[in-house]
Each structure stands twice: as C-alpha cells, then as structure tokens.
Amino acid sequence: EIVLTQSPATLSLSPGERATLSCRASQSVITYLAWYQQKPGQAPSLLIYDASNRATGIPARFSGSGSGTDFTLTISSLEPEDFAVYYCQQRSHGLTFGGGTKVEIK
Amino acid sequence: QVQVVQSGAEVKKPGASVKVSCKASGYTFSSYYLHWVRQAPGQGLEWIGINNPGGGSTSYAQKFQGRVTMTRDTSTSTVYMELSSLRSEDTAVYYCARGLSDYVYYFDFWGQGTQVTVSS
C-alpha cells in the first residue's frame, strides 16, 4: 500500500498569507495525485487532480505541483473560507489518502 | 444540477450488517462510477471500493473484501453499500462520491455522508 505523508500537520497563518502544503508518497505515484479541502461537518471537495489540474470552479489561488514522490499544494493568498483541512489522495496503486493538514487562523 | 443523496444515520450492534444507499440525480447515472469512502471520528479518509453503475462491476479495497458488497439499481439511480460483521472500529461517516469523468479514481461530487455507529 502506498503511504502518503502530509506535512505539516497544522499550519497557522493569517488571511492574505501564502500557504504551502506538502504530500510525500512512499513510492512513486507519477502524477496520479489529487488534493481535497474539507470543512467541519462537510464532505471533502476536489481542488486539484493529476497533480496540477484545477477542478471545475476552483479559484486560481489554488495550485498544485510535483511528480514522483513529492507534491505541493499552494494557496497563494489565503481567503477566510480557505481555513480547513486538506487531504492528498493517490490513485497510482490502489487508492489511499494522506492524513491531512489543517490550515488554521493564526 | 448533480446531486448525490445518502440515506440516514444508522446504529448497529457488533456483528450486524448495515446497508447505506446513495441516490444520484442530475446526470446520466450509468456514465459515472460511484465510490464509497469512510471517515472515522477525528480521522482521515479511507477508500472502501467502487461500483460501475453502467455494468454493475465492483472493486473493493483489500481491507474490506469479504465484508462489503456494493450493488446498484438503475431504475432508481441508486447504489448501495452493505458492510457486514460490524465492529466498533467501523463507526464512521460513510460517503458516496462520484468518480470524475475521465479520471475515475478522483471524486468530484460527494454525498452528505451517513453516520454509522456500531455499539453494543
């Protein structure tokens, strides 16, 4: 099973700041990686798929990069609605999720 | 608009089975795969398996093989997930999620979730 490790576990930032979230795979997933946002009491929502493609309706401040084992989700300037938990997910071999990064207000 | 609506919360005793439904609307039911994902309290996400509503084929995560069955009813655009031999560790919110069109193993629309509680 491919293990996805997300870091940091918690990111404390202020609105307007840049957020950089990391997802590392235990073996190469090529670019078969997605990012989701989850707010309390809600289902996750798709942000990025295949490492760098924004899903429909996702603002340009969200971007994804990486390949192989190291991936990054960047939020260029945090809006109040961006404070949430973010998960990465791979589909290269089986399907697994990372443990999540919580982006909280500083 | 696309909607994925799940059945209500369930409370079950250890050893029992639970069957959760997921009704899809707003798109051609047979054209998109549907997945089941669960989330234990305060925990991350765990993929359970996938159903192809078009042909009925299924694939399950190894962890759940032998305990999970996914079916579909094309007449009502509904998929079902039945999990048997429940134990306390199965307490979680269970989500139905639609696979993205040409990228089947990403999820673009999610149900609201169904809380399943396993308790004696």
Short mmCIF file of C-alpha atoms in Angstrom, two decimals:
data_model
loop_
_atom_site.label_atom_id
_atom_site.label_comp_id
_atom_site.label_asym_id
_atom_site.label_seq_id
_atom_site.Cartn_x
_atom_site.Cartn_y
_atom_site.Cartn_z
CA GLU A 1 0.00 0.00 0.00
CA ILE A 2 1.28 3.46 -0.86
CA VAL A 3 1.50 5.66 2.21
CA LEU A 4 1.02 9.40 1.81
CA THR A 5 2.58 11.59 4.48
CA GLN A 6 1.35 15.17 4.74
CA SER A 7 3.22 17.96 6.43
CA PRO A 8 2.90 19.96 8.46
CA ALA A 9 0.02 18.54 10.45
CA THR A 10 -1.12 22.07 11.26
CA LEU A 11 -0.30 25.33 9.52
CA SER A 12 -1.12 28.56 11.36
CA LEU A 13 -1.37 31.53 9.01
CA SER A 14 -3.18 34.83 8.60
CA PRO A 15 -5.55 35.78 5.77
CA GLY A 16 -3.57 37.06 2.82
CA GLU A 17 -0.55 34.88 3.54
CA ARG A 18 0.74 32.13 1.30
CA ALA A 19 0.17 28.51 2.30
CA THR A 20 2.44 25.68 1.19
CA LEU A 21 1.30 22.14 1.97
CA SER A 22 3.38 19.03 1.32
CA CYS A 23 2.43 15.46 0.46
CA ARG A 24 5.10 12.77 0.19
CA ALA A 25 4.45 9.28 -1.19
CA SER A 26 6.21 6.13 -0.03
CA GLN A 27 6.82 5.24 -3.68
CA SER A 28 6.29 7.00 -6.98
CA VAL A 29 2.71 7.84 -7.90
CA ILE A 30 3.84 9.55 -11.11
CA THR A 31 1.37 12.47 -11.20
CA TYR A 32 -1.69 10.49 -10.10
CA LEU A 33 -2.39 12.69 -7.13
CA ALA A 34 -5.32 14.86 -6.05
CA TRP A 35 -5.99 17.41 -3.33
CA TYR A 36 -9.24 17.90 -1.42
CA GLN A 37 -10.49 20.50 1.01
CA GLN A 38 -12.74 19.55 3.91
CA LYS A 39 -14.55 21.98 6.19
CA PRO A 40 -16.05 20.91 9.52
CA GLY A 41 -19.22 18.88 9.14
CA GLN A 42 -18.92 18.79 5.35
CA ALA A 43 -17.80 16.27 2.76
CA PRO A 44 -14.46 16.85 1.08
CA SER A 45 -14.36 18.79 -2.19
CA LEU A 46 -11.96 18.27 -5.07
CA LEU A 47 -9.42 21.03 -5.67
CA ILE A 48 -6.67 19.57 -7.84
CA TYR A 49 -6.32 16.32 -9.82
CA ASP A 50 -3.41 14.72 -11.63
CA ALA A 51 -1.08 16.85 -9.50
CA SER A 52 -1.66 20.20 -11.19
CA ASN A 53 -5.10 20.40 -12.82
CA ARG A 54 -7.63 22.60 -11.06
CA ALA A 55 -11.10 21.11 -10.76
CA THR A 56 -14.07 22.97 -12.20
CA GLY A 57 -14.81 26.20 -10.36
CA ILE A 58 -11.66 26.20 -8.22
CA PRO A 59 -10.07 29.65 -7.90
CA ALA A 60 -6.66 30.31 -9.43
CA ARG A 61 -5.12 30.96 -5.99
CA PHE A 62 -5.02 27.17 -5.59
CA SER A 63 -2.22 25.44 -7.47
CA GLY A 64 -0.63 22.02 -7.36
CA SER A 65 2.79 20.83 -8.39
CA GLY A 66 5.10 17.85 -8.15
CA SER A 67 5.67 14.39 -9.53
CA GLY A 68 7.03 11.06 -8.38
CA THR A 69 7.01 11.15 -4.59
CA ASP A 70 6.87 14.86 -3.68
CA PHE A 71 3.87 17.10 -4.18
CA THR A 72 2.84 20.58 -3.09
CA LEU A 73 -0.45 22.40 -2.79
CA THR A 74 -0.03 26.17 -2.74
CA ILE A 75 -2.67 28.71 -1.80
CA SER A 76 -1.22 31.99 -3.00
CA SER A 77 -3.19 34.30 -0.71
CA LEU A 78 -5.43 32.83 1.95
CA GLU A 79 -9.06 33.87 1.98
CA PRO A 80 -11.18 33.41 5.14
CA GLU A 81 -13.00 30.48 3.54
CA ASP A 82 -9.73 28.61 2.90
CA PHE A 83 -9.17 27.70 6.54
CA ALA A 84 -9.92 23.99 6.51
CA VAL A 85 -8.30 20.56 6.40
CA TYR A 86 -6.58 19.47 3.19
CA TYR A 87 -6.03 15.90 2.08
CA CYS A 88 -3.95 14.44 -0.70
CA GLN A 89 -5.01 11.22 -2.46
CA GLN A 90 -3.19 8.91 -4.87
CA ARG A 91 -4.63 6.56 -7.47
CA SER A 92 -1.42 5.14 -8.89
CA HIS A 93 -1.53 1.86 -6.98
CA GLY A 94 -4.74 1.22 -5.14
CA LEU A 95 -6.25 4.34 -3.64
CA THR A 96 -5.07 5.97 -0.43
CA PHE A 97 -5.31 9.32 1.31
CA GLY A 98 -2.85 11.28 3.36
CA GLY A 99 -3.50 12.10 7.00
CA GLY A 100 -4.38 15.73 6.30
CA THR A 101 -3.05 19.21 7.00
CA LYS A 102 -5.15 21.62 8.99
CA VAL A 103 -4.81 25.25 7.91
CA GLU A 104 -5.89 27.38 10.85
CA ILE A 105 -6.13 31.09 11.51
CA LYS A 106 -3.14 32.48 13.33
CA GLN B 1 -27.54 20.02 -11.04
CA VAL B 2 -25.62 16.97 -9.89
CA GLN B 3 -26.78 15.61 -6.54
CA VAL B 4 -25.75 12.58 -4.53
CA VAL B 5 -28.09 12.00 -1.59
CA GLN B 6 -27.46 9.34 1.02
CA SER B 7 -29.69 7.53 3.47
CA GLY B 8 -29.89 8.48 7.13
CA ALA B 9 -27.86 7.61 10.18
CA GLU B 10 -27.71 4.03 11.44
CA VAL B 11 -26.97 2.49 14.82
CA LYS B 12 -25.99 -1.17 14.77
CA LYS B 13 -24.77 -3.77 17.22
CA PRO B 14 -21.45 -5.55 16.78
CA GLY B 15 -21.75 -8.43 14.36
CA ALA B 16 -24.69 -6.93 12.49
CA SER B 17 -24.78 -5.58 8.94
CA VAL B 18 -25.59 -2.12 7.62
CA LYS B 19 -26.78 -1.10 4.17
CA VAL B 20 -26.35 2.51 3.07
CA SER B 21 -27.93 3.93 -0.06
CA CYS B 22 -26.82 6.70 -2.38
CA LYS B 23 -29.26 8.20 -4.88
CA ALA B 24 -27.78 10.11 -7.81
CA SER B 25 -29.52 12.73 -9.92
CA GLY B 26 -28.76 15.49 -12.38
CA TYR B 27 -26.63 13.37 -14.71
CA THR B 28 -26.62 10.09 -16.61
CA PHE B 29 -26.37 7.52 -13.82
CA SER B 30 -24.72 4.81 -15.91
CA SER B 31 -21.94 7.07 -17.17
CA TYR B 32 -20.06 7.71 -13.93
CA TYR B 33 -18.54 5.36 -11.39
CA LEU B 34 -19.52 5.74 -7.74
CA HIS B 35 -17.19 5.16 -4.82
CA TRP B 36 -17.57 4.68 -1.09
CA VAL B 37 -15.19 6.38 1.32
CA ARG B 38 -15.36 6.47 5.10
CA GLN B 39 -14.05 8.73 7.82
CA ALA B 40 -13.76 7.59 11.42
CA PRO B 41 -14.28 10.23 14.14
CA GLY B 42 -11.50 12.81 14.02
CA GLN B 43 -9.62 10.72 11.48
CA GLY B 44 -8.69 10.82 7.81
CA LEU B 45 -10.34 9.31 4.77
CA GLU B 46 -10.37 5.65 3.79
CA TRP B 47 -11.44 4.25 0.42
CA ILE B 48 -13.76 1.25 0.55
CA GLY B 49 -14.49 0.47 -3.08
CA ILE B 50 -16.04 1.37 -6.41
CA ASN B 51 -19.18 0.47 -8.34
CA ASN B 52 -19.72 0.87 -12.08
CA PRO B 53 -23.42 1.67 -12.37
CA GLY B 54 -23.29 1.02 -16.11
CA GLY B 55 -22.29 -2.62 -15.97
CA GLY B 56 -22.57 -3.36 -12.27
CA SER B 57 -18.93 -4.36 -11.81
CA THR B 58 -17.28 -3.64 -8.48
CA SER B 59 -13.83 -3.48 -6.94
CA TYR B 60 -13.10 -3.38 -3.24
CA ALA B 61 -10.14 -2.33 -1.14
CA GLN B 62 -8.39 -5.41 0.15
CA LYS B 63 -9.15 -4.48 3.74
CA PHE B 64 -12.88 -4.79 3.13
CA GLN B 65 -13.01 -7.77 0.79
CA GLY B 66 -15.30 -10.44 2.14
CA ARG B 67 -17.22 -7.94 4.28
CA VAL B 68 -18.51 -5.39 1.78
CA THR B 69 -20.96 -5.68 -1.08
CA MET B 70 -21.81 -2.86 -3.48
CA THR B 71 -24.86 -3.06 -5.71
CA ARG B 72 -26.90 -0.72 -7.86
CA ASP B 73 -30.48 -0.23 -9.01
CA THR B 74 -30.54 1.50 -12.35
CA SER B 75 -34.31 2.03 -12.20
CA THR B 76 -33.89 4.41 -9.26
CA SER B 77 -30.29 5.59 -9.95
CA THR B 78 -29.26 4.30 -6.57
CA VAL B 79 -26.17 2.47 -5.39
CA TYR B 80 -25.91 0.55 -2.15
CA MET B 81 -23.05 -0.37 0.14
CA GLU B 82 -23.56 -3.19 2.62
CA LEU B 83 -20.95 -3.84 5.29
CA SER B 84 -21.24 -6.96 7.40
CA SER B 85 -19.74 -8.31 10.64
CA LEU B 86 -19.64 -4.80 12.05
CA ARG B 87 -17.25 -3.94 14.85
CA SER B 88 -16.70 -0.77 16.84
CA GLU B 89 -13.88 0.27 14.51
CA ASP B 90 -16.44 0.58 11.70
CA THR B 91 -18.01 3.57 13.43
CA ALA B 92 -17.57 6.33 10.89
CA VAL B 93 -19.21 8.67 8.43
CA TYR B 94 -19.65 6.83 5.15
CA TYR B 95 -19.59 8.89 1.96
CA CYS B 96 -20.70 8.09 -1.54
CA ALA B 97 -18.68 10.01 -4.13
CA ARG B 98 -18.87 10.23 -7.91
CA GLY B 99 -15.78 9.49 -9.96
CA LEU B 100 -14.55 12.34 -12.14
CA SER B 101 -15.48 11.79 -15.79
CA ASP B 102 -12.24 10.71 -17.45
CA TYR B 103 -10.37 10.33 -14.19
CA VAL B 104 -12.48 7.72 -12.49
CA TYR B 105 -10.45 7.47 -9.30
CA TYR B 106 -10.83 11.10 -8.28
CA PHE B 107 -14.08 12.30 -6.70
CA ASP B 108 -15.93 15.36 -7.95
CA PHE B 109 -19.32 15.16 -6.20
CA TRP B 110 -19.87 13.79 -2.73
CA GLY B 111 -22.93 12.81 -0.77
CA GLN B 112 -23.67 14.44 2.56
CA GLY B 113 -22.40 11.41 4.45
CA THR B 114 -24.12 8.75 6.54
CA GLN B 115 -23.15 8.28 10.18
CA VAL B 116 -22.87 4.61 11.08
CA THR B 117 -22.42 3.89 14.77
CA VAL B 118 -21.55 0.41 15.99
CA SER B 119 -22.24 -0.01 19.67
CA SER B 120 -23.50 -2.68 21.99
#
